[in-house]
Amino acid sequence: MAKEIYSKYPLIKYLRKEALPTALCPGCGGGTVLNAFANAVDGLKIDPKDLVVVSGIGCSAWIASPYFLADTLHTTHGRAIAFATGVKVGLPDKKVVVISGDGDLASIGGNHLLHAARRNIDITVILVNNMIYGMTGGQVAPTTPFGAKTTTSPYRNIEHPLNISETVAAAGASYVARWTTAHVYQLIESIKKALQVKGFSLVEVVSQCPVQFGRRNRMKEPAEMLRWFLKNSVPVSKAKKMKPEELEGKFVIGEFVNRERPEFVTELNKLIDEVQEHFGLKGE
């Protein structure tokens, strides 16, 4: 029965059938992100053999490994971007993609995220932001909305969340966009753009976690969280005209930057050539 269902899915060739069905909780947005990524790869006709997909630790890290059928690295907590940087420097012709969660990439791995953007290394990061530490019990995260409840902020969260996309854009990334799992078609198009950018690209996906976040914040059903996303999403163009207090509790969506900047690996290889020429080592 399962094989019949999988055979009807047009993008099954991009997935590891032996790993299905997924271990993701019912209603998790991870499946939407996996589907969007597969759609983008298919739309661009990228050969999975030309991809290296890297993940860290957490629920969202499972999107790439074990489910996507490509060379994957399932790395240590918070270090996915560091591993991806090494892969890109060593194998510059590969498309290197990181798929992991907000706790892994923006909290424990936050420094790697900022400095990869600053260096503008040619990797694509798909950061799945479910606003909570989902896998470890629903603890408050740096991305948890102000006033939200978690296991470690049972009365309410008194911290303001990190604005990931705005921070990465300010750090120097070539391309940055944010969508929610309720904006699937826009998400697919942004992933396509990110995969074609020469430089560091980030696509932040605000995603539902009904099991850990939703049920503690009066949204037990996945559909309730999706409706919450849609109701509170504000396009970038409109957000620029709004006051900070008006944007409290809103999800600013769209493209934040799309620009050309010198790329790290290209500049590194130029430097290597210059040094070799200076010392008469060129061609050796």
Coordinates of C-alpha atoms in Angstrom, one line a residue:
M1 CA 0.0 0.0 0.0
A2 CA 2.8 2.4 1.0
K3 CA 4.7 1.7 -2.3
E4 CA 1.5 2.5 -4.3
I5 CA 1.2 5.9 -2.5
Y6 CA 4.8 6.8 -3.0
S7 CA 4.7 5.8 -6.7
K8 CA 2.0 8.4 -7.3
Y9 CA 4.2 11.2 -5.8
P10 CA 5.8 12.9 -8.8
L11 CA 9.0 13.9 -6.9
I12 CA 9.6 10.5 -5.3
K13 CA 12.9 10.1 -7.3
Y14 CA 14.4 12.8 -5.0
L15 CA 13.6 10.9 -1.8
R16 CA 15.0 7.9 0.0
K17 CA 12.1 5.4 -0.2
E18 CA 13.6 3.2 2.4
A19 CA 13.4 6.0 5.0
L20 CA 9.7 6.7 4.4
P21 CA 7.3 7.3 6.0
T22 CA 9.0 10.2 7.8
A23 CA 9.4 10.3 11.6
L24 CA 8.1 13.8 11.7
C25 CA 5.2 14.5 14.0
P26 CA 1.7 14.7 12.4
G27 CA 1.2 18.3 11.1
C28 CA 4.8 19.2 11.2
G29 CA 5.9 21.7 8.6
G30 CA 9.0 19.7 7.8
G31 CA 7.3 17.8 5.1
T32 CA 6.2 21.0 3.4
V33 CA 9.8 22.2 3.4
L34 CA 11.1 18.9 2.0
N35 CA 8.5 19.0 -0.8
A36 CA 9.3 22.7 -1.6
F37 CA 13.0 21.9 -1.8
A38 CA 12.4 18.9 -4.1
N39 CA 10.2 21.0 -6.3
A40 CA 12.9 23.7 -6.6
V41 CA 15.6 21.1 -7.4
D42 CA 13.3 19.6 -10.0
G43 CA 12.3 22.9 -11.5
L44 CA 15.9 23.9 -12.0
K45 CA 16.8 20.4 -13.3
I46 CA 19.6 20.1 -10.8
D47 CA 21.2 16.7 -10.8
P48 CA 21.2 15.4 -7.2
K49 CA 24.7 14.1 -7.8
D50 CA 25.8 17.8 -8.0
L51 CA 24.3 18.5 -4.6
V52 CA 25.8 18.1 -1.1
V53 CA 23.1 18.7 1.6
V54 CA 24.2 19.4 5.1
S55 CA 22.1 19.3 8.3
G56 CA 22.8 19.7 12.1
I57 CA 20.7 18.3 15.0
G58 CA 17.0 18.7 15.5
C59 CA 13.6 18.0 13.9
S60 CA 14.4 20.1 10.8
A61 CA 17.8 18.4 10.4
W62 CA 15.9 15.3 9.4
I63 CA 14.5 16.9 6.3
A64 CA 17.8 16.5 4.5
S65 CA 19.1 13.4 6.2
P66 CA 17.8 10.8 5.8
Y67 CA 15.0 11.8 3.5
F68 CA 16.6 13.6 0.5
L69 CA 18.3 11.4 -2.0
A70 CA 21.7 13.1 -2.4
D71 CA 25.1 13.1 -0.7
T72 CA 24.3 14.3 2.8
L73 CA 26.2 15.2 6.0
H74 CA 24.3 14.9 9.3
T75 CA 26.7 16.9 11.5
T76 CA 27.1 17.9 15.1
H77 CA 24.7 20.4 16.8
G78 CA 25.1 24.0 15.6
R79 CA 28.0 23.1 13.2
A80 CA 26.2 22.5 9.9
I81 CA 27.3 25.7 8.3
A82 CA 30.9 25.1 9.4
F83 CA 30.9 21.7 7.7
A84 CA 29.2 23.2 4.6
T85 CA 31.9 25.8 4.4
G86 CA 34.6 23.1 4.3
V87 CA 32.7 21.2 1.6
K88 CA 32.3 24.3 -0.6
V89 CA 36.0 25.2 -0.3
G90 CA 37.0 21.6 -1.0
L91 CA 34.4 21.0 -3.8
P92 CA 33.6 24.4 -5.3
D93 CA 31.7 22.9 -8.2
K94 CA 29.1 21.4 -6.0
K95 CA 25.9 23.1 -4.9
V96 CA 26.1 23.0 -1.1
V97 CA 22.8 23.4 0.8
V98 CA 22.2 23.5 4.5
I99 CA 18.7 22.5 5.8
S100 CA 18.3 22.7 9.6
G101 CA 16.2 24.5 12.3
D102 CA 16.3 27.8 14.2
G103 CA 17.8 26.2 17.3
D104 CA 20.6 24.6 15.4
L105 CA 21.4 27.4 13.0
A106 CA 20.4 30.6 14.7
S107 CA 21.0 29.8 18.4
I108 CA 23.8 27.2 19.0
G109 CA 25.1 27.8 15.5
G110 CA 24.4 31.5 15.3
N111 CA 28.0 32.7 15.0
H112 CA 28.6 30.3 12.0
L113 CA 25.4 31.8 10.4
L114 CA 26.5 35.4 10.8
H115 CA 30.1 34.9 9.6
A116 CA 29.1 32.7 6.6
A117 CA 26.9 35.6 5.5
R118 CA 29.7 38.1 6.2
R119 CA 32.1 36.0 4.1
N120 CA 29.4 35.6 1.5
I121 CA 30.4 32.0 0.8
D122 CA 28.4 30.3 -1.9
I123 CA 26.1 28.1 0.1
T124 CA 22.3 28.1 0.4
V125 CA 20.8 27.8 3.8
I126 CA 17.1 26.8 4.3
L127 CA 16.5 27.7 7.9
V128 CA 13.2 26.2 9.3
N129 CA 12.0 28.4 12.1
N130 CA 9.4 26.7 14.3
M131 CA 10.0 29.2 17.1
I132 CA 10.8 26.5 19.7
Y133 CA 13.2 23.7 20.6
G134 CA 10.9 21.0 19.3
M135 CA 12.9 17.8 19.5
T136 CA 14.2 18.3 23.1
G137 CA 10.8 19.1 24.8
G138 CA 9.5 22.5 23.7
Q139 CA 11.9 24.8 25.5
V140 CA 12.0 28.6 24.8
A141 CA 14.3 29.5 21.9
P142 CA 15.8 32.8 20.7
T143 CA 13.1 32.8 18.1
T144 CA 10.2 32.3 20.4
P145 CA 7.6 35.1 20.0
F146 CA 7.3 37.6 22.9
G147 CA 4.5 36.4 25.2
A148 CA 4.4 32.8 23.9
K149 CA 4.4 29.9 26.3
T150 CA 6.9 27.0 26.3
T151 CA 8.0 24.4 28.8
T152 CA 10.6 26.8 30.1
S153 CA 8.5 29.9 29.9
P154 CA 5.2 28.4 31.2
Y155 CA 3.7 31.8 32.1
R156 CA 5.0 33.7 29.0
N157 CA 8.2 34.5 27.2
I158 CA 9.5 37.9 28.2
E159 CA 12.3 38.0 25.6
H160 CA 11.9 39.5 22.1
P161 CA 12.8 37.1 19.3
L162 CA 15.8 37.3 17.0
N163 CA 14.9 38.6 13.6
I164 CA 16.9 36.1 11.6
S165 CA 16.4 37.3 8.1
E166 CA 17.0 40.9 8.9
T167 CA 20.2 40.0 10.9
V168 CA 21.6 37.8 8.1
A169 CA 20.9 40.5 5.5
A170 CA 22.7 43.1 7.6
A171 CA 25.7 40.7 8.0
G172 CA 26.2 40.7 4.2
A173 CA 24.3 37.9 2.5
S174 CA 23.7 38.1 -1.2
Y175 CA 20.1 36.8 -1.0
V176 CA 17.7 36.6 1.9
A177 CA 14.0 35.8 1.9
R178 CA 11.4 34.7 4.5
W179 CA 8.2 32.8 3.9
T180 CA 5.9 30.7 6.0
T181 CA 4.7 27.1 5.3
A182 CA 1.4 28.7 4.3
H183 CA 3.2 30.4 1.3
V184 CA 4.3 27.3 -0.5
Y185 CA 4.6 28.7 -4.1
Q186 CA 6.5 31.8 -3.0
L187 CA 8.8 29.5 -0.9
I188 CA 9.6 27.3 -3.9
E189 CA 10.4 30.3 -6.1
S190 CA 12.7 31.8 -3.4
I191 CA 14.5 28.5 -3.0
K192 CA 15.0 28.4 -6.8
K193 CA 16.5 32.0 -6.6
A194 CA 18.7 31.1 -3.6
L195 CA 20.1 28.0 -5.4
Q196 CA 21.1 30.2 -8.4
V197 CA 22.7 33.1 -6.4
K198 CA 26.5 33.3 -6.4
G199 CA 27.1 34.0 -2.7
F200 CA 25.5 33.3 0.6
S201 CA 21.7 32.8 0.4
L202 CA 19.2 32.3 3.2
V203 CA 15.6 31.2 2.9
E204 CA 14.0 31.4 6.3
V205 CA 10.8 29.3 6.6
V206 CA 8.5 30.0 9.5
S207 CA 7.0 26.6 10.2
Q208 CA 4.3 25.1 12.4
C209 CA 5.1 22.8 15.3
P210 CA 1.6 21.9 16.6
V211 CA 2.9 19.4 19.1
Q212 CA 5.4 21.6 21.1
F213 CA 4.5 25.2 20.2
G214 CA 0.9 25.0 19.0
R215 CA -0.7 23.1 21.9
R216 CA 0.8 25.4 24.5
N217 CA -0.4 28.5 22.6
R218 CA -4.1 27.6 21.9
M219 CA -3.3 26.2 18.4
K220 CA -3.5 22.4 18.7
E221 CA -4.3 21.8 15.1
P222 CA -1.8 22.4 12.3
A223 CA -4.4 24.3 10.3
E224 CA -4.8 26.8 13.2
M225 CA -1.1 27.6 13.0
L226 CA -1.3 28.1 9.2
R227 CA -4.2 30.4 9.6
W228 CA -2.2 32.3 12.2
F229 CA 0.7 32.7 9.7
L230 CA -1.6 34.0 7.0
K231 CA -3.4 36.4 9.3
N232 CA -0.2 37.9 10.7
S233 CA 2.0 38.0 7.6
V234 CA 3.1 41.4 6.3
P235 CA 4.9 41.9 3.0
V236 CA 8.3 43.5 3.2
S237 CA 7.2 46.5 1.2
K238 CA 4.3 47.2 3.6
A239 CA 6.5 46.6 6.7
K240 CA 8.9 49.3 5.7
K241 CA 6.1 51.9 6.2
M242 CA 5.0 50.5 9.6
K243 CA 6.2 51.4 13.1
P244 CA 8.0 48.8 15.2
E245 CA 5.1 48.5 17.6
E246 CA 2.8 47.8 14.7
L247 CA 5.0 44.9 13.6
E248 CA 5.0 43.3 17.0
G249 CA 3.8 39.7 16.6
K250 CA 3.8 39.9 12.8
F251 CA 5.7 37.8 10.2
V252 CA 7.5 40.0 7.7
I253 CA 7.6 38.0 4.5
G254 CA 9.2 38.4 1.1
E255 CA 12.7 39.2 -0.2
F256 CA 15.0 41.3 2.0
V257 CA 18.0 41.5 -0.2
N258 CA 19.1 40.3 -3.7
R259 CA 22.5 41.7 -4.6
E260 CA 25.9 40.9 -6.0
R261 CA 28.9 40.9 -3.7
P262 CA 32.4 39.2 -4.0
E263 CA 32.1 35.6 -3.1
F264 CA 34.5 33.9 -0.6
V265 CA 35.7 30.8 -2.5
T266 CA 36.2 32.8 -5.7
E267 CA 38.3 35.4 -3.8
L268 CA 40.2 32.6 -2.0
N269 CA 41.1 30.9 -5.2
K270 CA 42.2 34.3 -6.7
L271 CA 44.5 34.8 -3.7
I272 CA 46.0 31.3 -4.1
D273 CA 46.7 32.0 -7.7
E274 CA 48.4 35.3 -6.8
V275 CA 50.6 33.8 -4.2
Q276 CA 51.6 30.9 -6.5
E277 CA 52.5 33.3 -9.2
H278 CA 54.4 35.5 -6.9
F279 CA 56.6 32.6 -5.7
G280 CA 56.8 31.1 -9.2
L281 CA 54.7 28.1 -8.3
K282 CA 52.1 28.5 -10.9
G283 CA 51.4 25.3 -12.8
E284 CA 53.3 23.1 -10.4

